[in-house]
Short mmCIF file of N, CA and C in Angstrom, two decimals:
data_model
loop_
_atom_site.label_atom_id
_atom_site.label_comp_id
_atom_site.label_asym_id
_atom_site.label_seq_id
_atom_site.Cartn_x
_atom_site.Cartn_y
_atom_site.Cartn_z
N MET A 27 43.48 145.29 -26.04
CA MET A 27 41.85 145.77 -26.13
C MET A 27 40.72 145.19 -26.61
N ALA A 28 39.84 144.70 -25.78
CA ALA A 28 39.02 143.76 -26.60
C ALA A 28 38.03 144.39 -27.32
N ALA A 29 37.57 143.72 -28.60
CA ALA A 29 36.51 144.39 -29.52
C ALA A 29 35.20 144.77 -29.00
N PRO A 30 34.62 145.95 -29.51
CA PRO A 30 33.68 146.00 -28.64
C PRO A 30 32.42 145.23 -28.93
N ARG A 31 31.76 145.08 -28.12
CA ARG A 31 30.63 144.09 -28.11
C ARG A 31 29.41 144.86 -28.82
N HIS A 32 28.82 144.04 -29.86
CA HIS A 32 27.51 144.66 -30.76
C HIS A 32 26.37 144.09 -29.85
N PRO A 33 25.35 144.88 -30.01
CA PRO A 33 23.94 144.42 -29.20
C PRO A 33 23.78 143.52 -30.12
N ASP A 34 22.74 142.64 -29.17
CA ASP A 34 22.12 141.50 -30.04
C ASP A 34 21.35 141.79 -30.68
N PRO A 35 20.42 141.07 -31.61
CA PRO A 35 19.41 141.61 -32.61
C PRO A 35 18.43 141.91 -31.68
N PRO A 36 17.47 142.78 -32.06
CA PRO A 36 16.37 142.70 -31.44
C PRO A 36 15.34 141.48 -31.44
N ALA A 37 14.52 141.40 -30.29
CA ALA A 37 13.90 140.21 -30.16
C ALA A 37 13.04 139.97 -31.40
N GLY A 38 13.04 138.52 -31.72
CA GLY A 38 11.94 138.17 -32.62
C GLY A 38 12.42 138.35 -33.74
N LEU A 39 13.83 139.04 -34.26
CA LEU A 39 14.27 138.81 -35.42
C LEU A 39 15.61 138.06 -35.50
N SER A 40 15.54 137.49 -36.68
CA SER A 40 17.03 136.63 -36.90
C SER A 40 17.33 136.95 -38.23
N PHE A 41 18.66 136.61 -38.38
CA PHE A 41 19.53 137.18 -39.78
C PHE A 41 20.16 135.85 -40.36
N LEU A 42 20.53 136.08 -41.53
CA LEU A 42 21.18 134.75 -42.26
C LEU A 42 22.11 135.63 -42.76
N PRO A 43 23.27 135.76 -42.28
CA PRO A 43 24.31 136.48 -42.87
C PRO A 43 24.85 135.79 -44.24
N LEU A 44 25.39 136.45 -45.15
CA LEU A 44 25.90 135.87 -46.50
C LEU A 44 27.40 136.94 -46.67
N VAL A 45 28.25 135.85 -46.60
CA VAL A 45 29.52 136.85 -46.97
C VAL A 45 30.12 136.46 -48.67
N VAL A 46 30.15 137.49 -49.21
CA VAL A 46 30.75 137.33 -50.67
C VAL A 46 31.93 137.19 -50.59
N GLU A 47 32.53 135.64 -51.22
CA GLU A 47 34.07 135.32 -50.72
C GLU A 47 34.38 134.70 -51.84
N PRO A 48 35.11 135.14 -52.69
CA PRO A 48 35.77 134.17 -53.99
C PRO A 48 36.81 133.27 -53.36
N PRO A 49 37.14 132.25 -54.28
CA PRO A 49 38.05 131.49 -53.89
C PRO A 49 39.52 132.24 -53.65
N ARG A 50 40.42 132.18 -52.91
CA ARG A 50 41.69 132.57 -52.34
C ARG A 50 42.37 133.26 -53.51
N ASP A 51 42.64 131.86 -54.39
CA ASP A 51 43.58 132.25 -55.45
C ASP A 51 43.11 133.11 -56.55
N ARG A 52 41.85 133.10 -56.95
CA ARG A 52 41.12 134.27 -57.72
C ARG A 52 41.08 135.54 -56.99
N LEU A 53 40.94 135.70 -55.62
CA LEU A 53 40.87 136.71 -55.10
C LEU A 53 42.34 137.51 -55.16
N TYR A 54 43.22 136.85 -54.83
CA TYR A 54 44.61 137.22 -54.99
C TYR A 54 44.88 137.89 -56.41
N ALA A 55 44.52 136.95 -57.37
CA ALA A 55 44.78 137.32 -58.66
C ALA A 55 44.05 138.71 -58.84
N GLN A 56 42.91 138.96 -58.60
CA GLN A 56 42.21 140.05 -58.86
C GLN A 56 42.97 141.38 -58.25
N CYS A 57 43.19 141.18 -56.72
CA CYS A 57 44.37 142.01 -55.97
C CYS A 57 45.39 142.42 -57.03
N ASP A 58 45.90 141.46 -57.44
CA ASP A 58 47.42 141.88 -58.53
C ASP A 58 46.91 142.45 -59.39
N ALA A 59 45.92 142.33 -60.15
CA ALA A 59 45.52 142.85 -61.33
C ALA A 59 45.04 144.14 -61.08
N ARG A 60 44.42 144.37 -60.00
CA ARG A 60 44.12 145.71 -59.90
C ARG A 60 44.95 146.74 -59.80
N PHE A 61 46.21 146.30 -58.77
CA PHE A 61 46.96 147.16 -58.60
C PHE A 61 47.67 147.42 -59.95
N LEU A 62 48.15 146.60 -60.86
CA LEU A 62 48.40 146.76 -62.08
C LEU A 62 47.52 147.92 -62.79
N ALA A 63 46.36 147.96 -62.73
CA ALA A 63 45.48 148.81 -63.42
C ALA A 63 45.48 149.84 -62.83
N MET A 64 45.76 150.25 -61.61
CA MET A 64 46.03 151.45 -60.75
C MET A 64 47.26 152.09 -61.43
N LEU A 65 48.42 151.24 -61.55
CA LEU A 65 49.69 151.73 -62.24
C LEU A 65 49.26 152.55 -63.36
N GLU A 66 48.50 151.56 -64.20
CA GLU A 66 48.35 152.09 -65.67
C GLU A 66 47.19 153.61 -65.75
N GLN A 67 46.39 153.22 -64.96
CA GLN A 67 45.77 154.74 -64.82
C GLN A 67 46.21 155.82 -63.80
N GLY A 68 47.69 155.79 -63.61
CA GLY A 68 48.48 157.06 -63.22
C GLY A 68 48.49 157.18 -61.78
N ALA A 69 48.59 155.90 -61.07
CA ALA A 69 48.81 155.76 -59.29
C ALA A 69 50.36 156.10 -59.37
N LEU A 70 51.12 156.02 -59.79
CA LEU A 70 52.53 156.50 -59.76
C LEU A 70 52.96 158.05 -59.98
N ASP A 71 52.12 158.77 -60.61
CA ASP A 71 51.96 160.07 -60.62
C ASP A 71 51.34 160.84 -59.70
N GLU A 72 50.15 160.07 -58.76
CA GLU A 72 49.74 160.77 -58.01
C GLU A 72 50.17 160.34 -56.62
N VAL A 73 51.27 159.29 -56.55
CA VAL A 73 52.09 159.15 -55.44
C VAL A 73 53.21 160.39 -55.71
N ARG A 74 53.79 160.39 -56.78
CA ARG A 74 54.70 161.74 -56.90
C ARG A 74 54.20 162.87 -56.40
N GLN A 75 52.89 163.37 -56.63
CA GLN A 75 52.34 164.41 -56.38
C GLN A 75 52.14 164.50 -54.70
N LEU A 76 51.57 163.54 -54.11
CA LEU A 76 51.92 163.18 -52.63
C LEU A 76 53.33 163.83 -52.18
N ALA A 77 53.83 163.15 -52.92
CA ALA A 77 55.58 163.24 -52.51
C ALA A 77 55.76 164.74 -52.37
N VAL A 78 55.79 165.33 -53.17
CA VAL A 78 56.01 166.86 -53.43
C VAL A 78 55.40 167.57 -52.25
N LEU A 79 54.49 167.14 -51.75
CA LEU A 79 53.59 167.87 -50.87
C LEU A 79 54.13 167.98 -49.62
N GLY A 80 55.29 167.05 -48.94
CA GLY A 80 56.18 166.98 -47.94
C GLY A 80 55.42 166.60 -46.87
N LEU A 81 54.23 165.74 -46.97
CA LEU A 81 53.11 165.36 -45.76
C LEU A 81 53.83 164.36 -45.01
N ASP A 82 53.48 164.52 -43.74
CA ASP A 82 53.74 163.61 -42.58
C ASP A 82 53.65 162.37 -43.22
N PRO A 83 54.67 161.31 -43.02
CA PRO A 83 54.55 160.04 -43.30
C PRO A 83 53.54 159.01 -42.80
N ASP A 84 53.22 159.77 -41.18
CA ASP A 84 52.42 159.17 -40.35
C ASP A 84 50.79 159.30 -40.74
N LEU A 85 50.72 160.22 -41.91
CA LEU A 85 49.16 160.28 -42.02
C LEU A 85 48.77 159.18 -42.72
N PRO A 86 47.51 158.99 -42.70
CA PRO A 86 46.73 157.82 -43.40
C PRO A 86 46.94 157.85 -44.90
N ALA A 87 46.86 158.94 -45.62
CA ALA A 87 47.12 158.80 -46.97
C ALA A 87 48.57 158.43 -47.32
N MET A 88 49.41 158.71 -46.56
CA MET A 88 50.76 157.97 -46.86
C MET A 88 50.95 156.92 -46.53
N LYS A 89 50.11 156.28 -45.78
CA LYS A 89 49.99 154.74 -45.48
C LYS A 89 49.40 153.99 -46.32
N ALA A 90 48.45 154.36 -47.20
CA ALA A 90 47.61 153.87 -48.05
C ALA A 90 48.21 152.48 -48.83
N LEU A 91 47.51 151.69 -49.23
CA LEU A 91 48.14 150.64 -49.99
C LEU A 91 48.98 150.96 -51.04
N GLY A 92 50.21 150.45 -51.39
CA GLY A 92 50.83 150.83 -52.42
C GLY A 92 51.62 152.32 -52.31
N VAL A 93 51.19 153.25 -51.44
CA VAL A 93 51.86 154.68 -51.36
C VAL A 93 53.49 154.35 -50.88
N PRO A 94 53.59 153.78 -49.91
CA PRO A 94 55.04 153.53 -49.24
C PRO A 94 55.82 152.90 -50.39
N GLU A 95 55.45 151.95 -50.73
CA GLU A 95 56.16 150.94 -51.92
C GLU A 95 56.78 151.86 -53.04
N LEU A 96 55.41 152.70 -53.47
CA LEU A 96 55.69 153.54 -54.62
C LEU A 96 56.46 154.67 -54.14
N LEU A 97 56.52 155.16 -53.23
CA LEU A 97 57.24 156.45 -52.49
C LEU A 97 58.77 155.81 -52.55
N ALA A 98 59.02 154.57 -52.26
CA ALA A 98 60.17 153.83 -52.30
C ALA A 98 61.00 153.84 -53.25
N HIS A 99 60.36 153.55 -54.38
CA HIS A 99 60.78 153.78 -55.82
C HIS A 99 61.14 155.20 -56.44
N LEU A 100 59.94 156.07 -56.09
CA LEU A 100 60.32 157.24 -56.45
C LEU A 100 61.42 157.84 -55.77
N ARG A 101 61.89 157.64 -54.73
CA ARG A 101 63.21 157.99 -54.06
C ARG A 101 64.58 157.04 -54.39
N GLY A 102 64.31 156.23 -55.39
CA GLY A 102 65.31 155.57 -56.03
C GLY A 102 65.97 154.14 -55.20
N GLU A 103 65.06 153.75 -54.19
CA GLU A 103 65.52 153.07 -53.22
C GLU A 103 65.20 151.64 -53.95
N VAL A 104 64.37 151.19 -54.76
CA VAL A 104 63.81 150.08 -55.41
C VAL A 104 63.18 150.25 -56.81
N PRO A 105 63.85 149.17 -57.69
CA PRO A 105 62.97 149.46 -59.08
C PRO A 105 61.24 149.19 -59.09
N LEU A 106 60.96 149.63 -59.97
CA LEU A 106 59.28 149.71 -59.83
C LEU A 106 58.97 148.31 -59.78
N ALA A 107 59.12 147.32 -60.76
CA ALA A 107 58.95 146.35 -60.19
C ALA A 107 59.04 145.43 -59.09
N ASP A 108 59.88 145.84 -58.30
CA ASP A 108 59.92 145.34 -56.81
C ASP A 108 58.96 146.18 -56.15
N ALA A 109 58.86 147.25 -56.22
CA ALA A 109 57.91 148.16 -55.67
C ALA A 109 56.44 147.66 -56.01
N THR A 110 56.15 147.38 -57.13
CA THR A 110 54.77 146.77 -57.61
C THR A 110 54.79 145.41 -56.73
N ALA A 111 55.48 144.58 -56.84
CA ALA A 111 55.41 143.15 -56.32
C ALA A 111 55.22 143.31 -54.63
N ARG A 112 55.98 144.17 -54.02
CA ARG A 112 55.64 144.36 -52.86
C ARG A 112 54.25 145.07 -52.56
N ALA A 113 53.83 145.83 -53.39
CA ALA A 113 52.40 146.54 -52.71
C ALA A 113 51.71 145.59 -52.97
N GLN A 114 51.54 144.61 -54.03
CA GLN A 114 50.66 143.75 -54.63
C GLN A 114 50.70 142.60 -53.49
N GLN A 115 51.64 142.27 -52.78
CA GLN A 115 51.84 141.44 -51.54
C GLN A 115 51.03 141.78 -50.44
N MET A 116 51.23 143.26 -50.10
CA MET A 116 50.66 144.10 -49.24
C MET A 116 49.12 144.25 -49.29
N THR A 117 48.85 144.51 -50.45
CA THR A 117 47.34 144.14 -50.91
C THR A 117 46.86 142.85 -50.53
N ARG A 118 47.56 141.73 -50.97
CA ARG A 118 46.96 140.28 -50.54
C ARG A 118 46.83 140.30 -49.18
N ASN A 119 48.00 140.70 -48.56
CA ASN A 119 47.61 140.61 -47.02
C ASN A 119 46.78 141.29 -46.41
N TYR A 120 46.37 142.07 -46.83
CA TYR A 120 45.15 143.23 -46.35
C TYR A 120 44.04 142.17 -46.71
N ALA A 121 43.66 141.81 -48.15
CA ALA A 121 42.53 140.60 -48.33
C ALA A 121 42.31 139.76 -47.33
N LYS A 122 43.58 139.22 -47.16
CA LYS A 122 43.32 137.90 -46.20
C LYS A 122 43.01 138.50 -44.71
N ARG A 123 43.69 139.49 -44.23
CA ARG A 123 43.17 140.01 -42.91
C ARG A 123 41.87 140.09 -42.89
N GLN A 124 40.97 140.88 -44.00
CA GLN A 124 39.51 140.97 -44.19
C GLN A 124 38.81 139.49 -44.16
N LEU A 125 39.28 138.64 -44.82
CA LEU A 125 38.91 137.05 -44.87
C LEU A 125 38.80 136.65 -43.51
N THR A 126 39.90 136.67 -42.85
CA THR A 126 40.15 136.49 -41.30
C THR A 126 38.89 137.18 -40.47
N TRP A 127 39.02 138.39 -40.64
CA TRP A 127 37.84 139.29 -39.80
C TRP A 127 36.23 138.54 -40.10
N PHE A 128 36.05 138.39 -41.37
CA PHE A 128 34.89 137.96 -41.69
C PHE A 128 34.33 136.50 -41.03
N ARG A 129 35.55 135.53 -41.17
CA ARG A 129 35.41 134.30 -40.40
C ARG A 129 35.15 134.32 -39.04
N HIS A 130 35.94 135.00 -38.27
CA HIS A 130 35.67 135.10 -36.78
C HIS A 130 34.54 135.98 -36.42
N GLN A 131 34.05 137.11 -37.25
CA GLN A 131 33.12 137.83 -36.87
C GLN A 131 31.68 137.13 -37.38
N LEU A 132 31.66 136.46 -38.60
CA LEU A 132 30.43 135.98 -38.84
C LEU A 132 31.00 134.69 -39.38
N ALA A 133 31.14 133.73 -38.19
CA ALA A 133 31.43 132.48 -38.49
C ALA A 133 30.33 131.73 -38.98
N ALA A 134 28.92 131.96 -38.46
CA ALA A 134 27.99 131.11 -39.30
C ALA A 134 27.37 131.47 -40.46
N ALA A 135 27.87 132.69 -40.89
CA ALA A 135 27.66 133.08 -42.43
C ALA A 135 27.79 131.97 -43.31
N ARG A 136 27.02 132.54 -44.21
CA ARG A 136 27.10 131.32 -45.59
C ARG A 136 28.05 131.96 -46.18
N ARG A 137 29.07 131.33 -47.03
CA ARG A 137 30.10 131.83 -47.89
C ARG A 137 29.42 131.86 -49.37
N VAL A 138 29.78 133.01 -50.30
CA VAL A 138 29.09 132.84 -51.64
C VAL A 138 30.16 133.12 -52.43
N ASP A 139 30.07 132.44 -53.18
CA ASP A 139 31.45 132.49 -54.58
C ASP A 139 30.58 133.59 -55.60
N PRO A 140 31.22 134.54 -55.57
CA PRO A 140 30.59 135.64 -56.85
C PRO A 140 30.59 135.20 -57.96
N GLY A 141 31.83 134.19 -58.26
CA GLY A 141 32.19 133.83 -59.59
C GLY A 141 30.78 132.78 -60.26
N ALA A 142 30.33 132.04 -59.14
CA ALA A 142 29.14 131.22 -59.37
C ALA A 142 28.00 131.73 -59.93
N TRP A 143 28.07 133.19 -59.79
CA TRP A 143 26.80 133.83 -60.49
C TRP A 143 26.70 134.03 -61.84
N ALA A 144 27.95 133.74 -62.42
CA ALA A 144 27.93 133.63 -64.03
C ALA A 144 26.78 132.49 -64.80
N HIS A 145 26.43 131.74 -63.76
CA HIS A 145 25.71 130.41 -64.20
C HIS A 145 24.33 130.71 -63.40
N HIS A 146 23.18 130.83 -64.27
CA HIS A 146 21.82 130.95 -63.69
C HIS A 146 21.78 129.86 -62.87
N SER A 147 22.01 128.76 -62.83
CA SER A 147 21.80 127.51 -61.87
C SER A 147 22.13 127.53 -60.62
N ALA A 148 23.46 128.58 -60.55
CA ALA A 148 24.26 128.60 -59.40
C ALA A 148 23.18 129.67 -58.56
N ILE A 149 22.94 130.53 -59.22
CA ILE A 149 22.04 131.52 -58.43
C ILE A 149 20.65 130.99 -57.94
N GLU A 150 19.99 130.19 -58.87
CA GLU A 150 18.80 129.54 -58.40
C GLU A 150 18.97 128.38 -57.16
N GLN A 151 20.12 128.02 -57.01
CA GLN A 151 20.74 127.12 -56.03
C GLN A 151 20.78 128.13 -54.64
N LEU A 152 21.58 129.04 -54.91
CA LEU A 152 21.59 129.85 -53.63
C LEU A 152 20.42 130.32 -53.23
N TYR A 153 19.41 130.97 -54.00
CA TYR A 153 17.98 131.54 -53.95
C TYR A 153 17.41 129.99 -53.10
N ASP A 154 17.30 129.26 -53.59
CA ASP A 154 16.56 127.97 -53.02
C ASP A 154 17.09 127.61 -51.58
N SER A 155 18.56 127.74 -51.40
CA SER A 155 19.31 127.48 -50.27
C SER A 155 18.73 128.56 -49.16
N VAL A 156 18.82 129.68 -49.69
CA VAL A 156 18.72 130.64 -48.63
C VAL A 156 17.21 130.80 -48.26
N MET A 157 16.29 130.38 -49.19
CA MET A 157 14.88 130.40 -48.80
C MET A 157 14.69 129.34 -47.74
N GLY A 158 15.16 128.06 -48.34
CA GLY A 158 14.91 127.05 -47.22
C GLY A 158 15.45 127.50 -45.95
N ASP A 159 16.50 128.14 -45.71
CA ASP A 159 17.07 128.37 -44.27
C ASP A 159 15.84 129.41 -43.86
N MET A 160 15.55 130.41 -44.65
CA MET A 160 14.69 131.30 -43.97
C MET A 160 13.54 130.59 -43.58
N GLN A 161 13.08 129.70 -44.49
CA GLN A 161 11.71 128.86 -43.86
C GLN A 161 11.90 128.20 -42.54
N LYS A 162 13.31 127.57 -42.55
CA LYS A 162 13.36 127.04 -41.13
C LYS A 162 13.25 127.92 -40.10
N LYS A 163 14.01 129.11 -40.10
CA LYS A 163 14.15 130.15 -38.80
C LYS A 163 12.71 130.43 -38.59
N ILE A 164 11.84 130.76 -39.76
CA ILE A 164 10.60 131.17 -39.74
C ILE A 164 9.55 130.12 -38.60
N SER A 165 9.87 128.85 -39.04
CA SER A 165 8.96 127.69 -38.65
C SER A 165 9.62 127.24 -37.11
N GLY A 166 10.83 127.80 -36.65
CA GLY A 166 11.15 127.75 -35.61
C GLY A 166 12.20 126.39 -35.63
N ARG A 167 12.30 125.93 -36.69
CA ARG A 167 13.11 124.91 -36.84
C ARG A 167 14.85 124.95 -36.92
N GLY A 168 15.28 126.21 -37.25
CA GLY A 168 16.60 126.66 -37.44
C GLY A 168 17.23 127.35 -36.85
#
């Protein structure tokens, strides 16, 4: 099935899309850390409560990132470390699919590393660059 076609922007308008995209290694490290934080904050107990409900495994809640892996651990099929590693891998895979989607859907977008925002000069450079692009579009040169 083909992706739906989005209408063209209204005449006279132009867009300068920005995609906030950290470097992949940092994104993956953040995905891994976030899953560990979720475990520390009670994710295993939440999944245990879901399991008690006996819900249909095809429901979206039962397919959420980490749920199938933690359920496998709770059933005694895998150690928690293995379930965690698998859930982290699945989360990184999901993040990669999102990056791919943005790359294909917004190929002309400017990629912005949010880690650079810690430095005032990086924000100024981004602002100057975006404003320069906007001026080019307004003047018909871009």
